[in-house]
Short mmCIF file of C-alpha atoms in Angstrom, two decimals:
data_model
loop_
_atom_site.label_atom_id
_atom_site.label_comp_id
_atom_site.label_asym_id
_atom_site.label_seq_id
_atom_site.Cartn_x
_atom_site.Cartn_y
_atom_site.Cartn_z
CA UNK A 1 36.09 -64.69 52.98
CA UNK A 2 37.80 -62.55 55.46
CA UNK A 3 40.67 -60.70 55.05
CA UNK A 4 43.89 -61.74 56.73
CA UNK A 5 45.34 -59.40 58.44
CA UNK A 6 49.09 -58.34 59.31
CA UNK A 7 48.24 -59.60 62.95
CA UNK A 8 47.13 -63.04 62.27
CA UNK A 9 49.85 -63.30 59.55
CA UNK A 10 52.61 -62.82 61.97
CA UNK A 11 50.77 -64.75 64.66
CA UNK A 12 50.73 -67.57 62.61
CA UNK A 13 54.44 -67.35 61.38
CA UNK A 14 55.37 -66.23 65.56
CA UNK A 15 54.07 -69.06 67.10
CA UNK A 16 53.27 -68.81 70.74
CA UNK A 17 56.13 -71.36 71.75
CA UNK A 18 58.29 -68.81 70.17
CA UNK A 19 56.50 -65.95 71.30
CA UNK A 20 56.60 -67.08 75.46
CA UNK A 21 60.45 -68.10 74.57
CA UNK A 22 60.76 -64.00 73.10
CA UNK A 23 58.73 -63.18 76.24
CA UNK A 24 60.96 -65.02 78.70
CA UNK A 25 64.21 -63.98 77.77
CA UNK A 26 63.73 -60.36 76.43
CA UNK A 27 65.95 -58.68 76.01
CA UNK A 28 68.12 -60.05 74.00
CA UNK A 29 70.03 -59.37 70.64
CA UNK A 30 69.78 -55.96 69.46
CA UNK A 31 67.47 -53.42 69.73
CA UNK A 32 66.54 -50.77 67.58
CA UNK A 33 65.12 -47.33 67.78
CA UNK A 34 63.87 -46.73 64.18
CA UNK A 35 64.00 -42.52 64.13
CA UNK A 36 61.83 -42.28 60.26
CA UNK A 37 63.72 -38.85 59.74
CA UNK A 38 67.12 -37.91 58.96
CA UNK A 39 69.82 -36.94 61.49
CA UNK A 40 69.62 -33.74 62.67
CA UNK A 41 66.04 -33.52 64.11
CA UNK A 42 63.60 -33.62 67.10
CA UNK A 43 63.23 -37.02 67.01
CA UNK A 44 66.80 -38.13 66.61
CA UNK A 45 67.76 -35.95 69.23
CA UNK A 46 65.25 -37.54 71.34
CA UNK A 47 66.44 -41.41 70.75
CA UNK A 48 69.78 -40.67 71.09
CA UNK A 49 69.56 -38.63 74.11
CA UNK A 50 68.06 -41.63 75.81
CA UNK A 51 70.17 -44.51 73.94
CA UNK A 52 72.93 -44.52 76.49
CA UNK A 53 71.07 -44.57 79.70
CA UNK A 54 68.29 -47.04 78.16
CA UNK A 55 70.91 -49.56 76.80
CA UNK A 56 72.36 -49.26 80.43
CA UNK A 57 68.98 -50.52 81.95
CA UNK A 58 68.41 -53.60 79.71
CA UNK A 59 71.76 -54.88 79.52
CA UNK A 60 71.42 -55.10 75.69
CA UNK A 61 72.73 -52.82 72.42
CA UNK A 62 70.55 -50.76 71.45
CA UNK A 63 70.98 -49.20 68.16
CA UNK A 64 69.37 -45.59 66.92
CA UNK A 65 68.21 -46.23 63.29
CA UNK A 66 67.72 -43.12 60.79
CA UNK A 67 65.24 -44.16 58.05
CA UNK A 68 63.45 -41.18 56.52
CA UNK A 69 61.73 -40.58 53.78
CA UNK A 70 58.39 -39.61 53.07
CA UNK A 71 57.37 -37.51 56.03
CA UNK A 72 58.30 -40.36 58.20
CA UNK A 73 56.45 -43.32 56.59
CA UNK A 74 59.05 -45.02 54.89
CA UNK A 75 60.73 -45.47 58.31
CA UNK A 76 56.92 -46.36 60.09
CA UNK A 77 56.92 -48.46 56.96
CA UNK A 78 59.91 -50.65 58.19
CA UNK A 79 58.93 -50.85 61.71
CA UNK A 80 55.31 -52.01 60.87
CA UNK A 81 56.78 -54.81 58.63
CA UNK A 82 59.26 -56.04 61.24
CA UNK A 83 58.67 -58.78 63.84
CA UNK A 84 57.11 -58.69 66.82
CA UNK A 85 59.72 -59.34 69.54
CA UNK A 86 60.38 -56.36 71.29
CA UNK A 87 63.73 -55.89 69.23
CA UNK A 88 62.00 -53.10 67.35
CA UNK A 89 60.39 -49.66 68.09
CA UNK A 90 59.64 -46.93 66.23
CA UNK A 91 59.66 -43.07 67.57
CA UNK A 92 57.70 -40.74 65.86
CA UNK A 93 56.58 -37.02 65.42
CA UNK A 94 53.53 -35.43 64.73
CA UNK A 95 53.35 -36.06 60.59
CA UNK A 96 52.79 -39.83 61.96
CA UNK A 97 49.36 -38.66 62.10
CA UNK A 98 48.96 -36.23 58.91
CA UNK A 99 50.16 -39.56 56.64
CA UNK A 100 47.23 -41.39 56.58
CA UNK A 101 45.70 -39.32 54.93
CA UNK A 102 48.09 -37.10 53.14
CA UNK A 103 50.18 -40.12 51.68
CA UNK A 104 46.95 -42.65 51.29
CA UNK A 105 49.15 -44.93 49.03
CA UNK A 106 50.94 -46.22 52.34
CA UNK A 107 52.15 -49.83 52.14
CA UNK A 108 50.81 -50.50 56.32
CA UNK A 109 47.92 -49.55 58.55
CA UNK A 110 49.19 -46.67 61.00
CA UNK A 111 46.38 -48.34 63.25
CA UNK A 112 46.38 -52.14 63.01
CA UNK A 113 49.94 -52.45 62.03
CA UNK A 114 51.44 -50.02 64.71
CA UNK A 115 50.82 -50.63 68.56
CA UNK A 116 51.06 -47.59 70.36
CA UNK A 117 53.42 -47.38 73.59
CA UNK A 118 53.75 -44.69 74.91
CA UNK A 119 52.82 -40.75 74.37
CA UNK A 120 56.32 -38.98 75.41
CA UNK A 121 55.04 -34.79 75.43
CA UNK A 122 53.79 -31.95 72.96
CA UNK A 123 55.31 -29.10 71.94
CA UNK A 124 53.57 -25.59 70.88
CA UNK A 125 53.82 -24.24 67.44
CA UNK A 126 55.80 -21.09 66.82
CA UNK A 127 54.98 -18.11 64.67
CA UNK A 128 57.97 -16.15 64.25
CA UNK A 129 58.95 -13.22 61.97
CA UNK A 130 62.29 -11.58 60.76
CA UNK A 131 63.10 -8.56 63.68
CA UNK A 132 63.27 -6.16 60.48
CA UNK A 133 59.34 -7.19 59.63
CA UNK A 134 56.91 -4.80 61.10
CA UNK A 135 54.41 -7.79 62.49
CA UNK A 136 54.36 -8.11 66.88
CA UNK A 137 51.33 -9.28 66.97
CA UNK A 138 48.77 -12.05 65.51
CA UNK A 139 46.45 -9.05 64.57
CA UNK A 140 49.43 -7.15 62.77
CA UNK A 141 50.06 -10.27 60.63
CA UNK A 142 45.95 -10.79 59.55
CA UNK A 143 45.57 -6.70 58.71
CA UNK A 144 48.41 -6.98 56.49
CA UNK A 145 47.28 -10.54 55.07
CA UNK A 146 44.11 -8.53 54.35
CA UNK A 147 45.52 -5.14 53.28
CA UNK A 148 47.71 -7.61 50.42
CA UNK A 149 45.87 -10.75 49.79
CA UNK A 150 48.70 -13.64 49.08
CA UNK A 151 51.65 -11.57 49.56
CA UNK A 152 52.75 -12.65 52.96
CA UNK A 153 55.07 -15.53 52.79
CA UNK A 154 55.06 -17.94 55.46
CA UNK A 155 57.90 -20.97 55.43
CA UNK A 156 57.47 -24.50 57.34
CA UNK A 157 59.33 -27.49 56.81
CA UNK A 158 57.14 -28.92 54.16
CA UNK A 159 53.88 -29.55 52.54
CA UNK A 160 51.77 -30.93 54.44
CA UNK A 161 53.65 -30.66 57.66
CA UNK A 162 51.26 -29.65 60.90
CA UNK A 163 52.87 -26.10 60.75
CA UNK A 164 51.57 -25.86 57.07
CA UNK A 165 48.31 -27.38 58.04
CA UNK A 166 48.22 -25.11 61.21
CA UNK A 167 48.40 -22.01 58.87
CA UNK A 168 46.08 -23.55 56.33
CA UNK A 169 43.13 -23.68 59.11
CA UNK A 170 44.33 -20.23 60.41
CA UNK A 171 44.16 -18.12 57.43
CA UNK A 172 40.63 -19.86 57.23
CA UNK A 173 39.23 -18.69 60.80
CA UNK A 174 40.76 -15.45 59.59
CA UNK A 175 39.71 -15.16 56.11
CA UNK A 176 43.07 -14.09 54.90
CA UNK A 177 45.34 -15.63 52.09
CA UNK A 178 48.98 -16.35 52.69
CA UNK A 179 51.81 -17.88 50.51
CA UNK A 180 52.93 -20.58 51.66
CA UNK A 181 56.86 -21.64 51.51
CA UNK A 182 57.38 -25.61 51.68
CA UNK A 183 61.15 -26.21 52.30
CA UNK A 184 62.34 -29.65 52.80
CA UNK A 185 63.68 -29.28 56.43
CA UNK A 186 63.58 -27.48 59.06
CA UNK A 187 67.80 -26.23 58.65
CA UNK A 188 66.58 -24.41 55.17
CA UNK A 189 63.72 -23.18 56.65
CA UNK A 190 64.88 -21.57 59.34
CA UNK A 191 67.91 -20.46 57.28
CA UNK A 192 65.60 -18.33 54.62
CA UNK A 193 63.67 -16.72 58.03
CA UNK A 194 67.08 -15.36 59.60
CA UNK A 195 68.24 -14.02 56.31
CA UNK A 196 65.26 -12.46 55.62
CA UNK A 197 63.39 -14.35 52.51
CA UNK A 198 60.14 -14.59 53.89
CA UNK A 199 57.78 -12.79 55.89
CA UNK A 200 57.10 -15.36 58.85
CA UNK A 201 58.01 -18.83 60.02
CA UNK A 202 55.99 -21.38 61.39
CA UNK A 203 57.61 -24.68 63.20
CA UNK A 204 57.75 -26.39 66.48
CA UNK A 205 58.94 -24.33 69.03
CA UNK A 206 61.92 -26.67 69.45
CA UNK A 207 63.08 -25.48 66.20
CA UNK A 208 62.73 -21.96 66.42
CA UNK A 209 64.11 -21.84 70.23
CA UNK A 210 67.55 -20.71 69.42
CA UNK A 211 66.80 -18.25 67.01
CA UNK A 212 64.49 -16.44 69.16
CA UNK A 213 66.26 -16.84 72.93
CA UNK A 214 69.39 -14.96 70.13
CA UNK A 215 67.12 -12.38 68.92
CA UNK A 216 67.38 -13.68 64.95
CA UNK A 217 64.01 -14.34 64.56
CA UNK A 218 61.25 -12.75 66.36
CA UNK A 219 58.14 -14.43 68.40
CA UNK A 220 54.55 -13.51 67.46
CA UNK A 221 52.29 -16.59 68.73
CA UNK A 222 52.47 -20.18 70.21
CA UNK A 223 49.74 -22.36 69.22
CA UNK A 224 49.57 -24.43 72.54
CA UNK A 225 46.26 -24.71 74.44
CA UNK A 226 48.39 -22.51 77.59
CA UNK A 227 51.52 -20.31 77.19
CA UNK A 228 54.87 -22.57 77.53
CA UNK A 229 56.99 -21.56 80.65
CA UNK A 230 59.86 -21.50 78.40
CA UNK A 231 58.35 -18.93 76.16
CA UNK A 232 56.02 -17.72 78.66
CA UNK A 233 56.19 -13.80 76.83
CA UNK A 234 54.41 -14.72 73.47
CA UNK A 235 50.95 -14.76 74.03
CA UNK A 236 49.06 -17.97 72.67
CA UNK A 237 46.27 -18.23 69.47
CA UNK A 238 43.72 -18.17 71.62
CA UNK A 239 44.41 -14.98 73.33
CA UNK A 240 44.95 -13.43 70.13
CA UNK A 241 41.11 -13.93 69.18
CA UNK A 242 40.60 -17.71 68.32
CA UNK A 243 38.88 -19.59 70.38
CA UNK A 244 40.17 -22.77 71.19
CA UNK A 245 43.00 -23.07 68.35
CA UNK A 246 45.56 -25.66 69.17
CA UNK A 247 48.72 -27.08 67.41
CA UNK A 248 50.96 -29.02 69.21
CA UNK A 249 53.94 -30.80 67.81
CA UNK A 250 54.18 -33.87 69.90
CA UNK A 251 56.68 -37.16 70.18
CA UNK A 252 55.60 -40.38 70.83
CA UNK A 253 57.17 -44.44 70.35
CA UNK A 254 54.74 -47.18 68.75
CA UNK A 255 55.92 -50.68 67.94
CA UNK A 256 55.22 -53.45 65.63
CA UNK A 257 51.51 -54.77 66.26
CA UNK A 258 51.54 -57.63 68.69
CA UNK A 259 54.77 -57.32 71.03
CA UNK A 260 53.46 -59.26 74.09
CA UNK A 261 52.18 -56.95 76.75
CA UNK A 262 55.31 -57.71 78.94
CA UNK A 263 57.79 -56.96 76.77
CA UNK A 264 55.58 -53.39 76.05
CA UNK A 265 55.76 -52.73 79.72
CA UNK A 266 59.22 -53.22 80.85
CA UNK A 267 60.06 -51.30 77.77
CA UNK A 268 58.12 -48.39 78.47
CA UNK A 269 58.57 -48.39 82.29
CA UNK A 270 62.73 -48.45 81.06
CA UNK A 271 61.94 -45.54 78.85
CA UNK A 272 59.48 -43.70 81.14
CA UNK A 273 62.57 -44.06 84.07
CA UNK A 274 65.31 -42.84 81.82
CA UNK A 275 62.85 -39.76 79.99
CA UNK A 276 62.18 -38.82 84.25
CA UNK A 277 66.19 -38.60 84.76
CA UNK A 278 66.29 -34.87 85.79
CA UNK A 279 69.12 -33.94 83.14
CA UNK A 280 67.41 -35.71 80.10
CA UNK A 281 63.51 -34.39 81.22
CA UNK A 282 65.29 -30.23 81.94
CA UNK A 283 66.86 -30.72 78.47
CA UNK A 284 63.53 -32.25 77.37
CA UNK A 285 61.37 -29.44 78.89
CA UNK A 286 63.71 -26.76 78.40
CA UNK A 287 65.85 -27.07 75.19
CA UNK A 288 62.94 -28.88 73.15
CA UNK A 289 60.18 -26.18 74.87
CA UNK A 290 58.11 -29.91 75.60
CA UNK A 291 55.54 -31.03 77.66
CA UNK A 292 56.21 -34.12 79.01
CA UNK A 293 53.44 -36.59 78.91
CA UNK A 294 54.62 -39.96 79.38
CA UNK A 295 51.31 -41.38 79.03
CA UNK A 296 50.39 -45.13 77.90
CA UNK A 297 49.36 -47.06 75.06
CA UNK A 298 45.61 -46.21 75.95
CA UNK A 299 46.48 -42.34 75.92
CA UNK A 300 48.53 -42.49 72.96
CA UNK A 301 45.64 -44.21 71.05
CA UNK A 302 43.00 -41.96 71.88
CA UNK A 303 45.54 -38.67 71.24
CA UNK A 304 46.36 -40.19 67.67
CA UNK A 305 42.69 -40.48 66.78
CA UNK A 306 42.07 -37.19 67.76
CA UNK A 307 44.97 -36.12 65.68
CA UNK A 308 44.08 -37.74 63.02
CA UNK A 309 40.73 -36.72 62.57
CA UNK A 310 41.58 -33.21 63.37
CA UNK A 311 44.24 -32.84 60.80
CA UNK A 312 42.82 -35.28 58.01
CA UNK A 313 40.04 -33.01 57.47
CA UNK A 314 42.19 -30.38 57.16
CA UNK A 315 44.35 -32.24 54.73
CA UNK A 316 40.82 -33.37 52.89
CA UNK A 317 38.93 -29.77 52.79
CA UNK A 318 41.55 -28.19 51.62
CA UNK A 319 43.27 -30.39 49.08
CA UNK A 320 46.50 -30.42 50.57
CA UNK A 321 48.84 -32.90 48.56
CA UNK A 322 52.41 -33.52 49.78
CA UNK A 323 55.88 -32.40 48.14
CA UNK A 324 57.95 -35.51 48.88
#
């Protein structure tokens, strides 16, 4: 006997009466942006940066939602349990797809329960180091990784978090050992680098922007496939000596498997019209160092695959368990 899935489950309890009635008067009611991490970050910045103007377009409330926990799952969690009537949407970062297989007692399917929508950019990683460290380069960091085996600290914003992954596959292309500094956030993080605690810092270069545009922290590498315009001086992994090594942070919205296709495209053509507003994309592409994307549900599920199965094996080969 088959399985039931989530899909046929709320098919069955949605019927399609209800569903054309959702269909033909969405929206309506109130809609919420479920942000599955505290205040404060990337993502929260992002949905409340376009709350006003996207409330303005559908003539509705629409409500930003913090619910973290859990590198973002417990929030994911929430939004893959809730019904499928457009009244619900869930933006993400890039843990979304480290969870799978870093946290494999999750209570949903990141793939059947979770629709994709739409792929908003990617960010590069940063490495950055305290200006009193003696590291400018990539190479500076692996001869003294090598010179003192495990004695370079590096901090990110937690276990399992791509910039601890990132480092993880890096110190393995370089055959170095580095210490590795989980703090829980990217505001402690951060804090510990400018005061000196640690040797480097690795995080999205949204995080570290401030820092080194003020000359707190200093740059050594981006991790993107190009070099960033915004930080368009640090030289990427690549032309450091690694072929093809690429990190990106990235944002992207998914909703509740089996919205009706209508209601997923007037929400993401809403979305994709306020993101293009010239004010929101320059603070986008300039404050939060991003790439805007703005692809579709078809781009966003091939992207989350790939990151996925790029970042689950290195979650898998190297034992990686998660602090939360």
């Amino acid at each position: 006997m088959s399985r039931l899935t989530r899909r046929a489950v709320l098919a069955g309890a949605m019927t399609l009466p209800a569903l054309a009635r959702a269909q033909g008067t969405w929206p309506q009611g109130i809609i919420r942006i479920v942000v599955p991490f505290p205040a404060g970050g990337s993502v929260d910045a992002i949905a409340r940066l376009v709350q006003p103007d996207l409330q303005k377009r559908l003539g509705v409330t629409v409500l930003v939602e913090n619910r973290g926990g859990a590198s973002g799952s417990v929030g994911a969690a929430a939004a893959a349990k809730a019904a499928p009537d457009g009244n619900t949407w869930l933006f993400v970062f890039d843990t979304h797809a480290v969870n799978p297989t870093l946290l494999p007692s999750l209570s949903f399917d990141s793939e059947k329960d979770l629709d994709p929508v739409l792929l908003i950019g990617t960010a590069p990683n940063l490495l950055a180091t305290h200006p009193s460290r003696p590291y400018r380069t990539l190479a500076d960091v692996i001869e003294a990784a090598k010179a003192k085996p495990g004695g370079l600290t590096y901090a990110t914003i937690g276990a399992g978090s791509l910039g601890h992954l990132t480092m993880v596959l890096l110190a393995k292309r370089a055959s170095v050992s580095l210490a590795h500094v989980p703090y829980r956030g990217g505001g402690p993080a951060v804090n510990d680098a400018i005061g000196g605690h640690v040797d480097l810092i690795i995080g999205s270069a949204a995080l570290l922007a401030n820092q080194v545009a003020g000359g707190t922290l200093r740059p050594i590498v981006q991790t993107g496939e190009k070099r960033h315009p915004a930080i368009a001086a640090v030289p990427t992994v690549t032309e450091s000596g690694f072929e093809r090594f690429v990190s990106n942070a990235w944002w992207g919205v998914f909703g509740p498997a089996g919205i009706p296709k209508p209601i997923q495209e007037r929400f993401r053509a809403e979305l994709i019209a306020v993101l293009r507003q010239p004010e929101i994309a320059a603070r986008l592409t300039e404050g939060q160092t991003m790439e805007l994307a703005l692809g579709g549900p078809e781009e966003l599920r091939a992207f989350f695959k790939e990151q996925m199965t790029v970042w689950g094996a290195v979650v898998r080969e190297n034992a990686i368990k998660s602090d939360t």
